[in-house]
Amino acid sequence: DLRFDVAVVHPPGKPLPADGGEPGQAYQRWTTAVTKGDVASLRALAGEDYAWRLGSDEASDVKTALKDLRDGTPIRPEILRGRSDGDEAILWVRGTDRDDILRAGRVQLKRDSGRWRYSGSDLESVDE
Protein backbone atom coordinates (compact mmCIF):
# COMPACT_ATOMS: atom_id res chain seq x y z
CA ASP A 1 0.00 0.00 0.00
CA LEU A 2 1.17 3.49 -0.84
CA ARG A 3 -0.07 6.49 1.06
CA PHE A 4 -0.03 9.99 -0.32
CA ASP A 5 -0.49 13.28 1.45
CA VAL A 6 -1.52 15.84 -1.16
CA ALA A 7 -3.70 18.89 -1.08
CA VAL A 8 -6.75 18.67 -3.31
CA VAL A 9 -7.11 21.94 -5.16
CA HIS A 10 -10.15 22.77 -7.25
CA PRO A 11 -9.43 24.24 -10.67
CA PRO A 12 -9.92 28.00 -10.90
CA GLY A 13 -13.22 29.46 -11.97
CA LYS A 14 -16.77 28.25 -11.68
CA PRO A 15 -18.37 25.30 -13.42
CA LEU A 16 -20.16 26.02 -16.69
CA PRO A 17 -23.56 24.57 -17.66
CA ALA A 18 -23.63 21.12 -19.25
CA ASP A 19 -23.42 22.57 -22.78
CA GLY A 20 -20.51 24.86 -21.89
CA GLY A 21 -22.67 27.99 -21.83
CA GLU A 22 -21.51 30.91 -23.98
CA PRO A 23 -17.96 29.56 -24.35
CA GLY A 24 -19.43 26.24 -25.48
CA GLN A 25 -21.57 27.98 -28.09
CA ALA A 26 -18.51 29.87 -29.35
CA TYR A 27 -16.58 26.61 -29.64
CA GLN A 28 -19.46 24.98 -31.54
CA ARG A 29 -19.38 27.92 -34.00
CA TRP A 30 -15.61 27.43 -34.30
CA THR A 31 -15.91 23.71 -35.12
CA THR A 32 -18.67 24.43 -37.66
CA ALA A 33 -16.44 27.00 -39.39
CA VAL A 34 -13.52 24.55 -39.39
CA THR A 35 -15.68 21.83 -40.95
CA LYS A 36 -16.97 24.21 -43.64
CA GLY A 37 -13.54 25.77 -44.26
CA ASP A 38 -15.06 29.21 -43.58
CA VAL A 39 -11.87 31.27 -43.21
CA ALA A 40 -13.71 34.58 -42.68
CA SER A 41 -15.65 33.12 -39.73
CA LEU A 42 -12.52 31.48 -38.32
CA ARG A 43 -10.71 34.82 -38.40
CA ALA A 44 -13.63 36.46 -36.57
CA LEU A 45 -13.76 33.65 -33.98
CA ALA A 46 -10.01 33.41 -33.35
CA GLY A 47 -8.59 35.15 -30.33
CA GLU A 48 -5.31 37.04 -30.44
CA ASP A 49 -3.47 33.93 -29.19
CA TYR A 50 -4.50 32.04 -32.34
CA ALA A 51 -5.22 34.72 -34.97
CA TRP A 52 -1.67 34.64 -36.34
CA ARG A 53 -2.36 31.14 -37.75
CA LEU A 54 -5.06 32.57 -40.02
CA GLY A 55 -3.61 36.02 -40.68
CA SER A 56 -1.94 35.33 -44.02
CA ASP A 57 -3.71 36.00 -47.31
CA GLU A 58 -1.35 33.60 -49.09
CA ALA A 59 -3.50 30.76 -50.45
CA SER A 60 -0.95 28.07 -49.52
CA ASP A 61 -0.70 29.37 -45.92
CA VAL A 62 -4.48 29.38 -45.52
CA LYS A 63 -4.74 25.88 -47.01
CA THR A 64 -2.09 24.58 -44.59
CA ALA A 65 -3.78 26.22 -41.59
CA LEU A 66 -7.15 24.72 -42.55
CA LYS A 67 -5.65 21.26 -43.03
CA ASP A 68 -4.00 21.42 -39.60
CA LEU A 69 -7.27 22.54 -38.01
CA ARG A 70 -9.36 19.89 -39.72
CA ASP A 71 -6.95 17.11 -38.81
CA GLY A 72 -7.33 17.68 -35.07
CA THR A 73 -10.74 19.29 -34.57
CA PRO A 74 -13.78 17.16 -33.74
CA ILE A 75 -16.60 17.60 -36.25
CA ARG A 76 -19.39 17.50 -33.64
CA PRO A 77 -17.68 17.73 -30.27
CA GLU A 78 -19.36 16.67 -27.07
CA ILE A 79 -18.67 19.12 -24.26
CA LEU A 80 -18.08 17.04 -21.16
CA ARG A 81 -17.63 19.91 -18.71
CA GLY A 82 -16.19 23.38 -18.44
CA ARG A 83 -14.98 26.07 -16.06
CA SER A 84 -14.68 29.82 -16.40
CA ASP A 85 -13.40 32.72 -14.35
CA GLY A 86 -15.41 35.19 -16.45
CA ASP A 87 -12.76 36.13 -19.02
CA GLU A 88 -11.17 32.75 -19.70
CA ALA A 89 -12.78 29.35 -20.08
CA ILE A 90 -11.63 25.76 -20.36
CA LEU A 91 -13.85 23.13 -21.97
CA TRP A 92 -13.21 19.41 -21.75
CA VAL A 93 -14.42 17.89 -25.02
CA ARG A 94 -14.39 14.69 -27.06
CA GLY A 95 -15.44 13.80 -30.56
CA THR A 96 -14.22 12.37 -33.85
CA ASP A 97 -12.35 14.39 -36.45
CA ARG A 98 -12.80 14.14 -40.21
CA ASP A 99 -10.61 11.01 -40.29
CA ASP A 100 -12.82 9.28 -37.68
CA ILE A 101 -10.09 9.58 -35.05
CA LEU A 102 -11.51 10.03 -31.56
CA ARG A 103 -10.07 13.17 -29.95
CA ALA A 104 -10.36 14.27 -26.34
CA GLY A 105 -8.86 17.04 -24.25
CA ARG A 106 -9.14 20.70 -23.38
CA VAL A 107 -10.10 23.76 -25.38
CA GLN A 108 -9.22 27.28 -24.21
CA LEU A 109 -11.34 30.32 -24.98
CA LYS A 110 -10.95 33.95 -23.93
CA ARG A 111 -13.41 36.80 -23.83
CA ASP A 112 -12.26 39.65 -26.07
CA SER A 113 -14.36 42.77 -26.73
CA GLY A 114 -17.35 41.04 -25.16
CA ARG A 115 -17.12 37.91 -27.34
CA TRP A 116 -15.75 34.47 -26.62
CA ARG A 117 -12.91 33.58 -28.99
CA TYR A 118 -10.95 30.42 -29.62
CA SER A 119 -7.52 30.55 -28.00
CA GLY A 120 -6.18 27.04 -28.50
CA SER A 121 -6.64 23.38 -27.70
CA ASP A 122 -4.86 20.34 -26.42
CA LEU A 123 -6.73 17.46 -28.06
CA GLU A 124 -5.14 14.05 -28.28
CA SER A 125 -6.21 10.94 -30.12
CA VAL A 126 -7.60 8.37 -27.71
CA ASP A 127 -8.66 4.75 -27.81
CA GLU A 128 -12.35 4.17 -27.24
mmCIF file with all atom_site columns, C-alpha atoms in Angstrom:
data_model
loop_
_atom_site.group_PDB
_atom_site.id
_atom_site.type_symbol
_atom_site.label_atom_id
_atom_site.label_alt_id
_atom_site.label_comp_id
_atom_site.label_asym_id
_atom_site.label_entity_id
_atom_site.label_seq_id
_atom_site.pdbx_PDB_ins_code
_atom_site.Cartn_x
_atom_site.Cartn_y
_atom_site.Cartn_z
_atom_site.occupancy
_atom_site.B_iso_or_equiv
_atom_site.pdbx_formal_charge
_atom_site.auth_seq_id
_atom_site.auth_comp_id
_atom_site.auth_asym_id
_atom_site.auth_atom_id
_atom_site.pdbx_PDB_model_num
ATOM 1   C CA . ASP A 1 1   ? 0.000   0.000  0.000   1.00 0.00 ? 1   ASP A CA 1
ATOM 2   C CA . LEU A 1 2   ? 1.166   3.490  -0.837  1.00 0.00 ? 2   LEU A CA 1
ATOM 3   C CA . ARG A 1 3   ? -0.073  6.489  1.063   1.00 0.00 ? 3   ARG A CA 1
ATOM 4   C CA . PHE A 1 4   ? -0.035  9.994  -0.319  1.00 0.00 ? 4   PHE A CA 1
ATOM 5   C CA . ASP A 1 5   ? -0.494  13.281 1.453   1.00 0.00 ? 5   ASP A CA 1
ATOM 6   C CA . VAL A 1 6   ? -1.517  15.841 -1.163  1.00 0.00 ? 6   VAL A CA 1
ATOM 7   C CA . ALA A 1 7   ? -3.702  18.889 -1.084  1.00 0.00 ? 7   ALA A CA 1
ATOM 8   C CA . VAL A 1 8   ? -6.755  18.672 -3.309  1.00 0.00 ? 8   VAL A CA 1
ATOM 9   C CA . VAL A 1 9   ? -7.108  21.938 -5.158  1.00 0.00 ? 9   VAL A CA 1
ATOM 10  C CA . HIS A 1 10  ? -10.152 22.775 -7.246  1.00 0.00 ? 10  HIS A CA 1
ATOM 11  C CA . PRO A 1 11  ? -9.427  24.238 -10.670 1.00 0.00 ? 11  PRO A CA 1
ATOM 12  C CA . PRO A 1 12  ? -9.918  27.997 -10.896 1.00 0.00 ? 12  PRO A CA 1
ATOM 13  C CA . GLY A 1 13  ? -13.224 29.461 -11.973 1.00 0.00 ? 13  GLY A CA 1
ATOM 14  C CA . LYS A 1 14  ? -16.768 28.251 -11.682 1.00 0.00 ? 14  LYS A CA 1
ATOM 15  C CA . PRO A 1 15  ? -18.373 25.298 -13.424 1.00 0.00 ? 15  PRO A CA 1
ATOM 16  C CA . LEU A 1 16  ? -20.159 26.024 -16.693 1.00 0.00 ? 16  LEU A CA 1
ATOM 17  C CA . PRO A 1 17  ? -23.559 24.571 -17.655 1.00 0.00 ? 17  PRO A CA 1
ATOM 18  C CA . ALA A 1 18  ? -23.626 21.120 -19.252 1.00 0.00 ? 18  ALA A CA 1
ATOM 19  C CA . ASP A 1 19  ? -23.419 22.570 -22.783 1.00 0.00 ? 19  ASP A CA 1
ATOM 20  C CA . GLY A 1 20  ? -20.506 24.859 -21.895 1.00 0.00 ? 20  GLY A CA 1
ATOM 21  C CA . GLY A 1 21  ? -22.665 27.993 -21.827 1.00 0.00 ? 21  GLY A CA 1
ATOM 22  C CA . GLU A 1 22  ? -21.511 30.915 -23.975 1.00 0.00 ? 22  GLU A CA 1
ATOM 23  C CA . PRO A 1 23  ? -17.958 29.563 -24.354 1.00 0.00 ? 23  PRO A CA 1
ATOM 24  C CA . GLY A 1 24  ? -19.428 26.236 -25.478 1.00 0.00 ? 24  GLY A CA 1
ATOM 25  C CA . GLN A 1 25  ? -21.574 27.981 -28.085 1.00 0.00 ? 25  GLN A CA 1
ATOM 26  C CA . ALA A 1 26  ? -18.507 29.870 -29.351 1.00 0.00 ? 26  ALA A CA 1
ATOM 27  C CA . TYR A 1 27  ? -16.578 26.607 -29.637 1.00 0.00 ? 27  TYR A CA 1
ATOM 28  C CA . GLN A 1 28  ? -19.458 24.980 -31.539 1.00 0.00 ? 28  GLN A CA 1
ATOM 29  C CA . ARG A 1 29  ? -19.382 27.920 -34.000 1.00 0.00 ? 29  ARG A CA 1
ATOM 30  C CA . TRP A 1 30  ? -15.607 27.435 -34.305 1.00 0.00 ? 30  TRP A CA 1
ATOM 31  C CA . THR A 1 31  ? -15.910 23.711 -35.122 1.00 0.00 ? 31  THR A CA 1
ATOM 32  C CA . THR A 1 32  ? -18.666 24.426 -37.665 1.00 0.00 ? 32  THR A CA 1
ATOM 33  C CA . ALA A 1 33  ? -16.442 27.002 -39.387 1.00 0.00 ? 33  ALA A CA 1
ATOM 34  C CA . VAL A 1 34  ? -13.520 24.549 -39.389 1.00 0.00 ? 34  VAL A CA 1
ATOM 35  C CA . THR A 1 35  ? -15.682 21.832 -40.950 1.00 0.00 ? 35  THR A CA 1
ATOM 36  C CA . LYS A 1 36  ? -16.966 24.214 -43.643 1.00 0.00 ? 36  LYS A CA 1
ATOM 37  C CA . GLY A 1 37  ? -13.545 25.773 -44.261 1.00 0.00 ? 37  GLY A CA 1
ATOM 38  C CA . ASP A 1 38  ? -15.064 29.205 -43.584 1.00 0.00 ? 38  ASP A CA 1
ATOM 39  C CA . VAL A 1 39  ? -11.872 31.266 -43.207 1.00 0.00 ? 39  VAL A CA 1
ATOM 40  C CA . ALA A 1 40  ? -13.708 34.581 -42.685 1.00 0.00 ? 40  ALA A CA 1
ATOM 41  C CA . SER A 1 41  ? -15.648 33.123 -39.733 1.00 0.00 ? 41  SER A CA 1
ATOM 42  C CA . LEU A 1 42  ? -12.524 31.483 -38.323 1.00 0.00 ? 42  LEU A CA 1
ATOM 43  C CA . ARG A 1 43  ? -10.708 34.822 -38.404 1.00 0.00 ? 43  ARG A CA 1
ATOM 44  C CA . ALA A 1 44  ? -13.630 36.459 -36.573 1.00 0.00 ? 44  ALA A CA 1
ATOM 45  C CA . LEU A 1 45  ? -13.762 33.655 -33.977 1.00 0.00 ? 45  LEU A CA 1
ATOM 46  C CA . ALA A 1 46  ? -10.006 33.412 -33.355 1.00 0.00 ? 46  ALA A CA 1
ATOM 47  C CA . GLY A 1 47  ? -8.586  35.154 -30.330 1.00 0.00 ? 47  GLY A CA 1
ATOM 48  C CA . GLU A 1 48  ? -5.310  37.036 -30.443 1.00 0.00 ? 48  GLU A CA 1
ATOM 49  C CA . ASP A 1 49  ? -3.466  33.933 -29.186 1.00 0.00 ? 49  ASP A CA 1
ATOM 50  C CA . TYR A 1 50  ? -4.501  32.042 -32.340 1.00 0.00 ? 50  TYR A CA 1
ATOM 51  C CA . ALA A 1 51  ? -5.222  34.717 -34.970 1.00 0.00 ? 51  ALA A CA 1
ATOM 52  C CA . TRP A 1 52  ? -1.670  34.636 -36.341 1.00 0.00 ? 52  TRP A CA 1
ATOM 53  C CA . ARG A 1 53  ? -2.360  31.144 -37.753 1.00 0.00 ? 53  ARG A CA 1
ATOM 54  C CA . LEU A 1 54  ? -5.063  32.569 -40.019 1.00 0.00 ? 54  LEU A CA 1
ATOM 55  C CA . GLY A 1 55  ? -3.605  36.017 -40.682 1.00 0.00 ? 55  GLY A CA 1
ATOM 56  C CA . SER A 1 56  ? -1.944  35.327 -44.016 1.00 0.00 ? 56  SER A CA 1
ATOM 57  C CA . ASP A 1 57  ? -3.715  36.003 -47.307 1.00 0.00 ? 57  ASP A CA 1
ATOM 58  C CA . GLU A 1 58  ? -1.354  33.605 -49.090 1.00 0.00 ? 58  GLU A CA 1
ATOM 59  C CA . ALA A 1 59  ? -3.505  30.760 -50.448 1.00 0.00 ? 59  ALA A CA 1
ATOM 60  C CA . SER A 1 60  ? -0.953  28.072 -49.515 1.00 0.00 ? 60  SER A CA 1
ATOM 61  C CA . ASP A 1 61  ? -0.699  29.365 -45.917 1.00 0.00 ? 61  ASP A CA 1
ATOM 62  C CA . VAL A 1 62  ? -4.477  29.379 -45.522 1.00 0.00 ? 62  VAL A CA 1
ATOM 63  C CA . LYS A 1 63  ? -4.736  25.882 -47.013 1.00 0.00 ? 63  LYS A CA 1
ATOM 64  C CA . THR A 1 64  ? -2.089  24.578 -44.587 1.00 0.00 ? 64  THR A CA 1
ATOM 65  C CA . ALA A 1 65  ? -3.778  26.217 -41.589 1.00 0.00 ? 65  ALA A CA 1
ATOM 66  C CA . LEU A 1 66  ? -7.154  24.721 -42.548 1.00 0.00 ? 66  LEU A CA 1
ATOM 67  C CA . LYS A 1 67  ? -5.648  21.264 -43.029 1.00 0.00 ? 67  LYS A CA 1
ATOM 68  C CA . ASP A 1 68  ? -4.002  21.423 -39.596 1.00 0.00 ? 68  ASP A CA 1
ATOM 69  C CA . LEU A 1 69  ? -7.267  22.541 -38.006 1.00 0.00 ? 69  LEU A CA 1
ATOM 70  C CA . ARG A 1 70  ? -9.362  19.894 -39.723 1.00 0.00 ? 70  ARG A CA 1
ATOM 71  C CA . ASP A 1 71  ? -6.947  17.110 -38.808 1.00 0.00 ? 71  ASP A CA 1
ATOM 72  C CA . GLY A 1 72  ? -7.329  17.678 -35.069 1.00 0.00 ? 72  GLY A CA 1
ATOM 73  C CA . THR A 1 73  ? -10.743 19.289 -34.569 1.00 0.00 ? 73  THR A CA 1
ATOM 74  C CA . PRO A 1 74  ? -13.781 17.158 -33.737 1.00 0.00 ? 74  PRO A CA 1
ATOM 75  C CA . ILE A 1 75  ? -16.598 17.595 -36.251 1.00 0.00 ? 75  ILE A CA 1
ATOM 76  C CA . ARG A 1 76  ? -19.387 17.504 -33.638 1.00 0.00 ? 76  ARG A CA 1
ATOM 77  C CA . PRO A 1 77  ? -17.680 17.733 -30.266 1.00 0.00 ? 77  PRO A CA 1
ATOM 78  C CA . GLU A 1 78  ? -19.364 16.671 -27.065 1.00 0.00 ? 78  GLU A CA 1
ATOM 79  C CA . ILE A 1 79  ? -18.671 19.116 -24.264 1.00 0.00 ? 79  ILE A CA 1
ATOM 80  C CA . LEU A 1 80  ? -18.078 17.036 -21.159 1.00 0.00 ? 80  LEU A CA 1
ATOM 81  C CA . ARG A 1 81  ? -17.625 19.914 -18.708 1.00 0.00 ? 81  ARG A CA 1
ATOM 82  C CA . GLY A 1 82  ? -16.190 23.375 -18.444 1.00 0.00 ? 82  GLY A CA 1
ATOM 83  C CA . ARG A 1 83  ? -14.976 26.069 -16.063 1.00 0.00 ? 83  ARG A CA 1
ATOM 84  C CA . SER A 1 84  ? -14.677 29.816 -16.401 1.00 0.00 ? 84  SER A CA 1
ATOM 85  C CA . ASP A 1 85  ? -13.401 32.721 -14.348 1.00 0.00 ? 85  ASP A CA 1
ATOM 86  C CA . GLY A 1 86  ? -15.410 35.190 -16.447 1.00 0.00 ? 86  GLY A CA 1
ATOM 87  C CA . ASP A 1 87  ? -12.759 36.128 -19.015 1.00 0.00 ? 87  ASP A CA 1
ATOM 88  C CA . GLU A 1 88  ? -11.175 32.745 -19.699 1.00 0.00 ? 88  GLU A CA 1
ATOM 89  C CA . ALA A 1 89  ? -12.785 29.346 -20.078 1.00 0.00 ? 89  ALA A CA 1
ATOM 90  C CA . ILE A 1 90  ? -11.630 25.759 -20.357 1.00 0.00 ? 90  ILE A CA 1
ATOM 91  C CA . LEU A 1 91  ? -13.851 23.132 -21.967 1.00 0.00 ? 91  LEU A CA 1
ATOM 92  C CA . TRP A 1 92  ? -13.213 19.409 -21.752 1.00 0.00 ? 92  TRP A CA 1
ATOM 93  C CA . VAL A 1 93  ? -14.418 17.887 -25.023 1.00 0.00 ? 93  VAL A CA 1
ATOM 94  C CA . ARG A 1 94  ? -14.391 14.694 -27.057 1.00 0.00 ? 94  ARG A CA 1
ATOM 95  C CA . GLY A 1 95  ? -15.444 13.796 -30.563 1.00 0.00 ? 95  GLY A CA 1
ATOM 96  C CA . THR A 1 96  ? -14.217 12.372 -33.855 1.00 0.00 ? 96  THR A CA 1
ATOM 97  C CA . ASP A 1 97  ? -12.347 14.389 -36.445 1.00 0.00 ? 97  ASP A CA 1
ATOM 98  C CA . ARG A 1 98  ? -12.804 14.137 -40.211 1.00 0.00 ? 98  ARG A CA 1
ATOM 99  C CA . ASP A 1 99  ? -10.609 11.010 -40.294 1.00 0.00 ? 99  ASP A CA 1
ATOM 100 C CA . ASP A 1 100 ? -12.820 9.277  -37.681 1.00 0.00 ? 100 ASP A CA 1
ATOM 101 C CA . ILE A 1 101 ? -10.088 9.582  -35.048 1.00 0.00 ? 101 ILE A CA 1
ATOM 102 C CA . LEU A 1 102 ? -11.505 10.034 -31.559 1.00 0.00 ? 102 LEU A CA 1
ATOM 103 C CA . ARG A 1 103 ? -10.074 13.175 -29.949 1.00 0.00 ? 103 ARG A CA 1
ATOM 104 C CA . ALA A 1 104 ? -10.355 14.274 -26.337 1.00 0.00 ? 104 ALA A CA 1
ATOM 105 C CA . GLY A 1 105 ? -8.860  17.043 -24.252 1.00 0.00 ? 105 GLY A CA 1
ATOM 106 C CA . ARG A 1 106 ? -9.142  20.696 -23.384 1.00 0.00 ? 106 ARG A CA 1
ATOM 107 C CA . VAL A 1 107 ? -10.100 23.764 -25.375 1.00 0.00 ? 107 VAL A CA 1
ATOM 108 C CA . GLN A 1 108 ? -9.218  27.277 -24.207 1.00 0.00 ? 108 GLN A CA 1
ATOM 109 C CA . LEU A 1 109 ? -11.341 30.322 -24.985 1.00 0.00 ? 109 LEU A CA 1
ATOM 110 C CA . LYS A 1 110 ? -10.951 33.953 -23.928 1.00 0.00 ? 110 LYS A CA 1
ATOM 111 C CA . ARG A 1 111 ? -13.413 36.804 -23.834 1.00 0.00 ? 111 ARG A CA 1
ATOM 112 C CA . ASP A 1 112 ? -12.263 39.653 -26.074 1.00 0.00 ? 112 ASP A CA 1
ATOM 113 C CA . SER A 1 113 ? -14.357 42.770 -26.734 1.00 0.00 ? 113 SER A CA 1
ATOM 114 C CA . GLY A 1 114 ? -17.350 41.045 -25.156 1.00 0.00 ? 114 GLY A CA 1
ATOM 115 C CA . ARG A 1 115 ? -17.118 37.912 -27.343 1.00 0.00 ? 115 ARG A CA 1
ATOM 116 C CA . TRP A 1 116 ? -15.748 34.466 -26.624 1.00 0.00 ? 116 TRP A CA 1
ATOM 117 C CA . ARG A 1 117 ? -12.915 33.582 -28.985 1.00 0.00 ? 117 ARG A CA 1
ATOM 118 C CA . TYR A 1 118 ? -10.946 30.416 -29.619 1.00 0.00 ? 118 TYR A CA 1
ATOM 119 C CA . SER A 1 119 ? -7.521  30.547 -28.003 1.00 0.00 ? 119 SER A CA 1
ATOM 120 C CA . GLY A 1 120 ? -6.177  27.040 -28.502 1.00 0.00 ? 120 GLY A CA 1
ATOM 121 C CA . SER A 1 121 ? -6.642  23.378 -27.704 1.00 0.00 ? 121 SER A CA 1
ATOM 122 C CA . ASP A 1 122 ? -4.865  20.341 -26.415 1.00 0.00 ? 122 ASP A CA 1
ATOM 123 C CA . LEU A 1 123 ? -6.732  17.464 -28.055 1.00 0.00 ? 123 LEU A CA 1
ATOM 124 C CA . GLU A 1 124 ? -5.140  14.053 -28.280 1.00 0.00 ? 124 GLU A CA 1
ATOM 125 C CA . SER A 1 125 ? -6.214  10.937 -30.117 1.00 0.00 ? 125 SER A CA 1
ATOM 126 C CA . VAL A 1 126 ? -7.604  8.371  -27.705 1.00 0.00 ? 126 VAL A CA 1
ATOM 127 C CA . ASP A 1 127 ? -8.662  4.753  -27.808 1.00 0.00 ? 127 ASP A CA 1
ATOM 128 C CA . GLU A 1 128 ? -12.353 4.174  -27.237 1.00 0.00 ? 128 GLU A CA 1
#
